[in-house]
């Protein structure tokens, strides 16, 4: 429901700290949200409109996260909801409650998120779903799979070479690890390595049940799209099933089929999983649950999202403190008034103000944030002062990230991408125990004996 | 070119022993040849017409095999062309000459054929391309990959389960091995096992260069087809490139990219490889060469092909001697006359006669075959007598097959499907030599040490 104070075209998460606050476009023409196109549309004057998240939720058939669900979350997990949940940045879901029920009963489930590797460094917008996923992993002590869709990125980028996307993948994996995941319970994989065996079989199962018509309807494709783009949704869907990961959930398919997943992602990824949910039952699987996040707007303002290929659109995780200062001061769209006098008199508009919006994403302290909002709207806080706070917050966030990033060696990446057992709560498939190792020792010795017998003694 | 004696609607291979003989339909309406639909079309009276192979060659842009090419084949290989080549059963090609040139220069190439596993037993029609491929492997001493497209069969059969196609695959692999391939130079694989890594990467490369429009045009698909069917051609194409098999051709991609392949197949598979040839250059690969075979007609007569799902349409490789006798006597369409008297007077029509056509496929002796033809056409040989010869020939062929089949154990199947190096002429990537083995020994010992250090001493 829209409230009276709402300004048109503002993501609800950014208009206030209230979860219930929403927004409506006056003339919302052609808002498009697909994994390939995100735009709030334009008004009759051609002005870019902010994304109407309520409209998406309605269109997609998802459910707004309400107070009752957050209370259940806190009751079941004993944890205060993450600031993204408190502030409506993670604003919508599908069957989160069933996952909470499972958690309460001690039944296993897993987390699944991912990324299309598109440049050598991610931006802070990319970090949002990963930050949130890391928090979920800590709260639930659940195994996590992170899919790097190098194949998809290649299919959608006619100019990229396989080597390019593989390089992006490697770099992005380091960035993701630097978010702070517990690697004992995290499996990161690139499609070019891992699309095979159990995952491929699930993808083919889904592909047989998905017509070209359906994909066209869901993703806006046509006959000029390539056949790889057409089939990729089946691969992204297959990852939502535990049977695609025998090294984590065991090779007993029936047992693995009983383990559902929870997918934290940006709202544009929902179309993949709507189809996936439609197919789950036919395949004998449980529908995945979802948690949807809004987009971190570009520096240029609401109605857009940061783009990895446009350096000035966002703050990158490898930006220096100086870069951040410069970008925020130069590009960040302000909701302040033209002159100090006017600002003192009328106050700033936090709903349009990118630095303020970034603070809602990155500043942990609710009270401090609320004070900034009030002071800015009253005109007590000037645009330059607000930008300064935002710059400090971003610099601190990015520095923390970069410090962790330097510790991510190639060996750490290799290990995180190795097919192996994971350690997690209610682990029904414990990691390599001694019995397992003894079996392997036996096999290795047999192979050694055979080889050594075959090798001619060297001169 | 059609000759005067040609009867309408006869596959050229079956109308005479001459390679040049061809046929034309009087009113050839809607002949369809795709991997999913093979029909010579019908005339104005609705009568099933034989397949017009010349028309296919023209439409597909392939080249008829002529005398000069066969002479080159014999000169270069020192082998008399196989009866399928002599009799126009293998009747058309794409760039066979470049493969012959490579053979002459001692340059490597590989053979590639395959099958969509569709029932527990193959029929003799399925054996035709495999028989021919085995002969090519012997002549060329070339490595061979055999693709079992269990994924494609699953995608095109809404009622089959994965377990069904996997069972078919296993049974068909046994049948294929029983054809007599040299397993030291043969790698058999099922897509559900082997679509991954290098092959998947090549498939995605091809998929990016192939639009939905192109696939629709080539295969007659529409938006009601599933997305797996749409992408599968990329997988079948990727197998034509040596870089898809690092265990055979090494992991040096540049080196492997210089190894082209020759694909012996039934003509209906050509559409896959036309697209593959179009893509090869862009990928830095050499276009695959092809050899096309006609179809072995069903017992019911020309214009059809044997179907694995219609037992009475053909002779199966697990039929008993009695089954064969019964099927030929009961179902084989005859070109003989209605009465003995009329037959003696007018003679039989070998071009319509299924038993005679089968003899052209399976009887090795050209002179004996020519005598049968002449005697039958003169009326000296009766239908029953011709059928008897055909029955004996088929029984002998099938018995030889079955004897070899009993020796194909599960271990043999496992070994033939194991990713391993192969032994072949001009092998630039010799099978596990001592150096390789020493390297492996070193790696094994390192893993052993690590594991043994980790294992707690047992009580």
Coordinates of C-alpha atoms in Angstrom, one line a residue, chain A residues 17-452:
Chain A
X17 CA 12.8 3.1 7.2
X18 CA 9.4 1.6 7.3
X19 CA 8.9 -1.8 5.7
X20 CA 5.4 -1.0 4.7
X21 CA 6.2 2.2 2.7
X22 CA 5.7 1.8 -1.0
X23 CA 5.6 3.9 -4.0
X24 CA 3.6 4.3 -7.3
X25 CA 4.6 5.9 -10.6
X26 CA 2.2 8.5 -11.9
X27 CA 2.5 7.2 -15.5
X28 CA 4.5 4.1 -15.2
X29 CA 5.2 3.2 -18.8
X30 CA 6.9 0.0 -19.6
X31 CA 8.8 -0.8 -16.4
X32 CA 10.9 -3.8 -17.4
X33 CA 12.5 -6.2 -14.9
X34 CA 14.2 -9.3 -16.3
X35 CA 17.7 -10.7 -15.7
X36 CA 18.7 -8.8 -18.9
X37 CA 16.9 -5.6 -18.6
X38 CA 16.2 -3.5 -15.5
X39 CA 14.4 -0.2 -15.9
X40 CA 11.7 1.7 -14.1
X41 CA 10.5 3.1 -17.4
X42 CA 10.0 6.7 -18.3
X43 CA 7.2 9.2 -17.8
X44 CA 5.4 11.3 -20.5
X45 CA 8.3 13.8 -20.4
X46 CA 10.8 11.0 -20.9
X47 CA 12.1 11.2 -17.4
X48 CA 13.6 8.1 -16.0
X49 CA 11.3 6.7 -13.3
X50 CA 12.4 4.8 -10.2
X51 CA 11.6 1.1 -10.1
X52 CA 8.1 0.3 -8.7
X53 CA 9.0 -2.7 -6.5
X54 CA 5.4 -3.2 -5.4
X55 CA 4.3 -3.6 -9.0
X56 CA 7.0 -6.2 -9.6
X57 CA 6.0 -8.2 -6.5
X58 CA 2.4 -8.2 -7.8
X59 CA 3.4 -9.1 -11.3
X60 CA 5.8 -11.8 -10.3
X61 CA 3.3 -13.3 -7.7
X62 CA 5.8 -13.0 -4.9
X63 CA 5.0 -11.8 -1.4
X64 CA 6.1 -8.7 0.5
X65 CA 8.0 -9.4 3.6
X66 CA 5.9 -8.2 6.5
X67 CA 6.4 -7.6 10.2
X68 CA 4.9 -11.0 11.2
X69 CA 7.5 -12.8 9.0
X70 CA 10.4 -10.8 10.5
X71 CA 9.1 -11.6 14.0
X72 CA 9.0 -15.2 13.1
X73 CA 12.5 -15.0 11.7
X74 CA 13.7 -13.5 15.0
X75 CA 11.8 -15.9 17.1
X76 CA 13.1 -19.0 15.2
X77 CA 16.7 -18.0 14.7
X78 CA 17.2 -15.9 17.8
X79 CA 18.8 -13.2 15.6
X80 CA 17.7 -9.7 15.0
X81 CA 16.9 -9.4 11.3
X82 CA 19.7 -7.9 9.1
X83 CA 19.5 -4.2 8.3
X84 CA 18.5 -5.2 4.7
X85 CA 15.5 -6.9 6.1
X86 CA 14.7 -4.2 8.7
X87 CA 14.9 -1.5 5.9
X88 CA 13.0 -3.3 3.2
X89 CA 16.2 -3.7 1.0
X90 CA 15.4 -7.4 1.1
X91 CA 11.7 -6.7 0.6
X92 CA 10.0 -9.7 -0.9
X93 CA 10.0 -13.5 -0.7
X94 CA 8.6 -16.9 -1.8
X95 CA 8.0 -19.4 1.0
X96 CA 10.7 -18.1 3.5
X97 CA 8.3 -19.4 6.2
X98 CA 8.8 -23.1 5.1
X99 CA 12.5 -22.6 5.4
X100 CA 12.1 -21.1 8.9
X101 CA 9.9 -24.1 9.8
X102 CA 12.6 -26.5 8.6
X103 CA 15.2 -24.6 10.6
X104 CA 13.1 -24.8 13.7
X105 CA 12.8 -28.6 13.2
X106 CA 16.5 -29.0 12.5
X107 CA 15.8 -30.2 9.0
X108 CA 18.5 -29.5 6.4
X109 CA 18.3 -27.0 3.6
X110 CA 20.9 -25.1 1.6
X111 CA 21.6 -21.6 0.4
X112 CA 22.2 -20.8 -3.3
X113 CA 23.2 -17.5 -4.8
X114 CA 25.4 -16.6 -7.8
X115 CA 26.7 -14.1 -10.2
X116 CA 27.4 -13.6 -13.9
X117 CA 31.1 -12.6 -13.9
X118 CA 31.3 -9.5 -16.0
X119 CA 34.4 -7.6 -15.1
X120 CA 37.6 -7.9 -13.3
X121 CA 36.2 -6.2 -10.2
X122 CA 32.7 -6.2 -8.7
X123 CA 31.0 -3.0 -7.5
X124 CA 29.4 -2.5 -4.1
X125 CA 26.0 -3.2 -5.6
X126 CA 27.2 -6.7 -6.4
X127 CA 28.3 -7.1 -2.8
X128 CA 24.7 -6.5 -1.5
X129 CA 23.3 -10.0 -2.1
X130 CA 26.6 -11.6 -1.0
X131 CA 26.7 -9.6 2.2
X132 CA 23.2 -10.8 2.9
X133 CA 23.9 -14.4 2.0
X134 CA 27.0 -14.5 4.3
X135 CA 24.8 -13.3 7.1
X136 CA 22.2 -16.0 6.3
X137 CA 24.9 -18.6 6.3
X138 CA 26.1 -17.5 9.7
X139 CA 22.6 -17.4 11.1
X140 CA 21.5 -20.8 9.7
X141 CA 24.8 -22.6 9.7
X142 CA 23.7 -23.9 6.3
X143 CA 25.8 -25.1 3.3
X144 CA 26.0 -22.6 0.5
X145 CA 26.6 -23.0 -3.3
X146 CA 27.7 -20.0 -5.3
X147 CA 27.2 -20.3 -9.1
X148 CA 29.4 -18.2 -11.3
X149 CA 27.6 -18.2 -14.7
X150 CA 30.6 -17.8 -17.0
X151 CA 28.8 -19.7 -19.7
X152 CA 25.8 -17.3 -19.6
X153 CA 28.0 -14.2 -19.6
X154 CA 29.8 -15.6 -22.6
X155 CA 26.5 -16.4 -24.4
X156 CA 25.2 -12.9 -23.9
X157 CA 28.4 -11.1 -24.9
X158 CA 29.3 -11.7 -28.5
X159 CA 32.6 -9.9 -28.1
X160 CA 34.0 -11.8 -25.1
X161 CA 36.4 -14.7 -25.4
X162 CA 36.1 -17.7 -23.1
X163 CA 39.5 -16.7 -21.6
X164 CA 37.9 -13.3 -20.7
X165 CA 35.0 -14.7 -18.8
X166 CA 37.3 -17.3 -17.1
X167 CA 39.5 -14.4 -15.9
X168 CA 36.5 -12.5 -14.6
X169 CA 35.3 -15.6 -12.9
X170 CA 38.5 -16.1 -11.1
X171 CA 38.7 -12.4 -10.0
X172 CA 35.1 -12.4 -9.0
X173 CA 35.5 -15.6 -6.9
X174 CA 38.2 -13.8 -5.0
X175 CA 35.9 -10.8 -4.4
X176 CA 33.1 -13.1 -3.3
X177 CA 35.4 -15.0 -0.9
X178 CA 36.5 -11.6 0.5
X179 CA 32.9 -11.0 1.6
X180 CA 33.8 -13.4 4.4
X181 CA 32.0 -16.7 3.7
X182 CA 32.9 -19.7 5.8
X183 CA 34.6 -21.8 3.2
X184 CA 34.1 -25.0 5.2
X185 CA 30.4 -24.7 4.3
X186 CA 30.7 -23.0 0.9
X187 CA 31.1 -24.4 -2.6
X188 CA 31.9 -21.9 -5.3
X189 CA 31.7 -23.2 -8.9
X190 CA 32.0 -21.9 -12.5
X191 CA 29.6 -23.4 -15.0
X192 CA 32.3 -24.1 -17.5
X193 CA 33.8 -26.5 -14.9
X194 CA 30.8 -27.8 -13.1
X195 CA 28.0 -28.2 -15.7
X196 CA 28.2 -32.0 -16.0
X197 CA 26.9 -35.2 -14.4
X198 CA 24.2 -34.7 -11.9
X199 CA 23.7 -30.9 -12.6
X200 CA 23.6 -31.5 -16.4
X201 CA 21.0 -34.3 -15.9
X202 CA 18.8 -32.0 -13.8
X203 CA 19.2 -29.3 -16.4
X204 CA 18.1 -31.6 -19.2
X205 CA 15.2 -32.8 -17.1
X206 CA 14.1 -29.1 -16.7
X207 CA 14.9 -28.3 -20.4
X208 CA 12.5 -31.1 -21.6
X209 CA 9.7 -29.5 -19.6
X210 CA 10.3 -25.9 -20.8
X211 CA 9.2 -24.8 -24.3
X212 CA 10.7 -22.0 -26.3
X213 CA 7.4 -20.1 -25.9
X214 CA 7.8 -20.1 -22.2
X215 CA 11.3 -18.8 -22.3
X216 CA 10.3 -16.1 -24.7
X217 CA 7.4 -15.0 -22.5
X218 CA 9.5 -14.9 -19.4
X219 CA 12.7 -13.3 -20.6
X220 CA 11.5 -11.3 -23.6
X221 CA 13.7 -13.3 -26.1
X222 CA 12.9 -13.9 -29.7
X223 CA 14.2 -16.0 -32.6
X224 CA 17.3 -13.8 -33.0
X225 CA 18.5 -15.0 -29.6
X226 CA 21.1 -17.7 -29.6
X227 CA 20.2 -21.3 -28.6
X228 CA 22.5 -21.1 -25.6
X229 CA 20.7 -18.1 -24.2
X230 CA 17.5 -20.1 -24.7
X231 CA 18.6 -23.1 -22.7
X232 CA 20.6 -21.4 -20.0
X233 CA 17.6 -20.9 -17.6
X234 CA 17.5 -24.7 -17.3
X235 CA 21.1 -24.6 -16.0
X236 CA 20.4 -21.8 -13.5
X237 CA 17.3 -23.7 -12.3
X238 CA 19.1 -27.1 -11.9
X239 CA 21.4 -25.5 -9.3
X240 CA 18.4 -25.1 -7.0
X241 CA 18.2 -28.8 -6.4
X242 CA 20.5 -30.6 -3.9
X243 CA 20.7 -33.6 -6.2
X244 CA 23.0 -31.5 -8.4
X245 CA 25.6 -31.6 -5.7
X246 CA 26.3 -35.3 -4.9
X247 CA 29.7 -34.3 -3.2
X248 CA 27.7 -32.2 -0.7
X249 CA 24.4 -34.0 -0.3
X250 CA 25.5 -37.6 -1.2
X251 CA 24.7 -39.8 -4.1
X252 CA 21.5 -41.1 -2.6
X253 CA 19.1 -39.1 -4.8
X254 CA 16.0 -39.7 -2.8
X255 CA 17.7 -38.4 0.3
X256 CA 19.1 -35.4 -1.5
X257 CA 15.8 -34.7 -3.2
X258 CA 14.3 -33.9 0.3
X259 CA 16.7 -31.0 0.8
X260 CA 15.3 -27.7 -0.4
X261 CA 17.1 -24.5 -1.0
X262 CA 16.7 -20.8 -0.1
X263 CA 17.9 -18.4 -2.8
X264 CA 18.8 -14.8 -1.7
X265 CA 19.0 -12.7 -4.9
X266 CA 18.2 -9.4 -6.6
X267 CA 14.6 -9.3 -7.8
X268 CA 15.6 -9.5 -11.4
X269 CA 16.6 -13.1 -11.0
X270 CA 13.2 -14.2 -9.9
X271 CA 12.0 -15.2 -13.4
X272 CA 14.5 -18.0 -13.5
X273 CA 13.1 -19.5 -10.3
X274 CA 9.5 -19.0 -11.0
X275 CA 9.9 -21.6 -13.9
X276 CA 12.1 -23.7 -11.6
X277 CA 9.4 -23.8 -9.0
X278 CA 6.8 -24.8 -11.6
X279 CA 9.0 -27.7 -12.6
X280 CA 10.1 -28.9 -9.1
X281 CA 7.2 -31.1 -8.3
X282 CA 7.2 -33.0 -11.5
X283 CA 10.9 -33.8 -10.9
X284 CA 10.1 -35.0 -7.4
X285 CA 11.9 -32.0 -5.8
X286 CA 10.8 -29.4 -3.3
X287 CA 10.2 -25.9 -4.7
X288 CA 13.1 -23.5 -3.8
X289 CA 12.3 -20.6 -1.5
X290 CA 13.5 -17.1 -2.4
X291 CA 14.4 -13.8 -0.8
X292 CA 14.4 -10.7 -3.1
X293 CA 16.6 -7.6 -2.8
X294 CA 16.1 -4.2 -4.4
X295 CA 19.0 -2.8 -6.5
X296 CA 21.6 -0.4 -5.2
X297 CA 21.0 2.6 -7.4
X298 CA 23.7 4.0 -9.7
X299 CA 25.5 7.2 -8.6
X300 CA 23.4 9.0 -11.2
X301 CA 20.2 8.3 -9.2
X302 CA 17.1 6.2 -8.8
X303 CA 15.6 4.3 -11.7
X304 CA 19.0 2.8 -12.6
X305 CA 21.4 0.2 -11.2
X306 CA 25.1 0.2 -11.1
X307 CA 26.8 -1.3 -14.1
X308 CA 30.0 -3.3 -14.0
X309 CA 30.9 -2.0 -17.4
X310 CA 30.3 1.7 -16.6
X311 CA 33.0 2.7 -14.1
X312 CA 31.4 6.0 -13.2
X313 CA 28.1 4.4 -12.4
X314 CA 29.2 3.0 -9.2
X315 CA 31.7 2.4 -6.4
X316 CA 33.9 -0.6 -7.2
X317 CA 35.4 -2.9 -4.7
X318 CA 38.8 -2.0 -6.0
X319 CA 38.3 1.7 -5.9
X320 CA 40.8 3.7 -3.7
X321 CA 39.6 5.9 -0.9
X322 CA 40.3 8.8 -3.3
X323 CA 38.3 7.3 -6.1
X324 CA 35.4 6.9 -3.7
X325 CA 35.7 10.5 -2.6
X326 CA 35.9 11.8 -6.1
X327 CA 33.0 9.7 -7.5
X328 CA 30.6 10.6 -4.7
X329 CA 31.5 14.2 -4.8
X330 CA 31.4 14.4 -8.6
X331 CA 28.6 12.0 -9.6
X332 CA 26.4 11.1 -6.7
X333 CA 22.9 12.6 -7.4
X334 CA 21.9 14.8 -4.6
X335 CA 18.5 15.5 -3.1
X336 CA 19.7 18.8 -1.6
X337 CA 18.8 22.3 -2.6
X338 CA 20.7 24.5 -5.1
X339 CA 22.0 26.9 -2.5
X340 CA 22.9 26.6 1.2
X341 CA 20.3 29.2 2.0
X342 CA 17.5 27.3 0.2
X343 CA 18.7 24.1 1.8
X344 CA 18.6 25.5 5.3
X345 CA 15.1 26.7 4.6
X346 CA 13.6 23.8 2.7
X347 CA 15.7 20.8 3.6
X348 CA 16.9 18.0 1.4
X349 CA 15.0 15.2 -0.2
X350 CA 16.4 11.9 1.1
X351 CA 14.3 9.9 -1.3
X352 CA 16.2 11.3 -4.3
X353 CA 19.5 11.5 -2.6
X354 CA 22.0 8.8 -3.6
X355 CA 24.5 9.4 -0.8
X356 CA 21.6 9.0 1.7
X357 CA 20.4 5.9 -0.1
X358 CA 23.8 4.3 0.1
X359 CA 23.8 4.9 3.8
X360 CA 20.6 2.9 4.1
X361 CA 22.5 0.0 2.6
X362 CA 25.8 0.3 4.4
X363 CA 25.3 2.1 7.8
X364 CA 24.5 -0.5 10.4
X365 CA 23.2 1.9 13.2
X366 CA 19.5 2.6 12.8
X367 CA 19.4 5.5 15.1
X368 CA 22.4 7.3 13.6
X369 CA 20.7 6.8 10.2
X370 CA 17.4 8.1 11.4
X371 CA 19.1 11.2 12.8
X372 CA 20.9 11.9 9.5
X373 CA 17.5 11.6 7.7
X374 CA 15.8 14.0 10.0
X375 CA 18.7 16.5 10.0
X376 CA 18.9 16.4 6.2
X377 CA 15.2 16.8 5.7
X378 CA 15.1 19.7 8.1
X379 CA 18.1 21.4 6.4
X380 CA 20.4 21.1 9.4
X381 CA 22.7 18.8 7.5
X382 CA 24.1 20.1 4.2
X383 CA 24.7 18.1 1.0
X384 CA 28.5 18.3 1.4
X385 CA 28.2 17.0 5.0
X386 CA 26.0 14.2 4.0
X387 CA 28.3 13.2 1.2
X388 CA 31.2 13.3 3.6
X389 CA 29.5 10.8 5.9
X390 CA 28.6 8.6 2.9
X391 CA 32.2 8.7 1.7
X392 CA 33.5 7.7 5.1
X393 CA 31.0 4.8 5.3
X394 CA 31.9 3.6 1.8
X395 CA 35.6 4.0 2.3
X396 CA 35.4 2.0 5.5
X397 CA 33.3 -0.7 3.9
X398 CA 35.6 -1.0 0.9
X399 CA 38.8 -0.9 3.0
X400 CA 37.5 -3.8 5.1
X401 CA 36.7 -5.7 2.0
X402 CA 40.2 -4.9 0.4
X403 CA 41.9 -6.0 3.6
X404 CA 40.2 -9.4 3.4
X405 CA 40.7 -9.5 -0.3
X406 CA 44.5 -9.4 0.0
X407 CA 44.3 -12.6 2.0
X408 CA 42.5 -14.5 -0.7
X409 CA 45.3 -16.5 -2.4
X410 CA 44.9 -18.7 -5.5
X411 CA 45.1 -21.7 -3.2
X412 CA 42.1 -20.4 -1.3
X413 CA 40.1 -20.0 -4.6
X414 CA 41.1 -23.5 -5.7
X415 CA 40.0 -25.0 -2.4
X416 CA 36.7 -23.1 -2.4
X417 CA 36.0 -24.4 -5.9
X418 CA 37.1 -28.0 -5.3
X419 CA 34.3 -30.6 -5.2
X420 CA 34.3 -31.7 -1.6
X421 CA 32.1 -32.3 1.4
X422 CA 31.0 -29.4 3.5
X423 CA 30.5 -29.0 7.2
X424 CA 27.2 -27.7 8.4
X425 CA 24.5 -27.9 11.0
X426 CA 22.6 -31.2 10.8
X427 CA 25.1 -32.4 8.4
X428 CA 23.7 -35.8 7.3
X429 CA 26.8 -36.4 5.2
X430 CA 29.8 -35.8 7.3
X431 CA 33.0 -34.5 5.7
X432 CA 35.8 -37.0 4.9
X433 CA 36.2 -39.1 8.0
X434 CA 39.1 -41.5 8.6
X435 CA 37.1 -44.4 7.1
X436 CA 36.8 -42.5 3.9
X437 CA 40.4 -41.6 3.9
X438 CA 41.5 -45.2 4.6
X439 CA 39.4 -46.3 1.6
X440 CA 41.1 -43.7 -0.6
X441 CA 44.6 -44.7 0.7
X442 CA 43.8 -48.3 -0.3
X443 CA 42.8 -47.2 -3.8
X444 CA 45.8 -45.0 -4.2
X445 CA 48.2 -47.8 -3.1
X446 CA 46.6 -50.2 -5.6
X447 CA 47.1 -47.8 -8.4
X448 CA 50.7 -47.1 -7.3
X449 CA 51.5 -50.8 -7.3
X450 CA 50.1 -51.2 -10.7
X451 CA 52.0 -48.2 -12.2
X452 CA 55.3 -49.1 -10.5

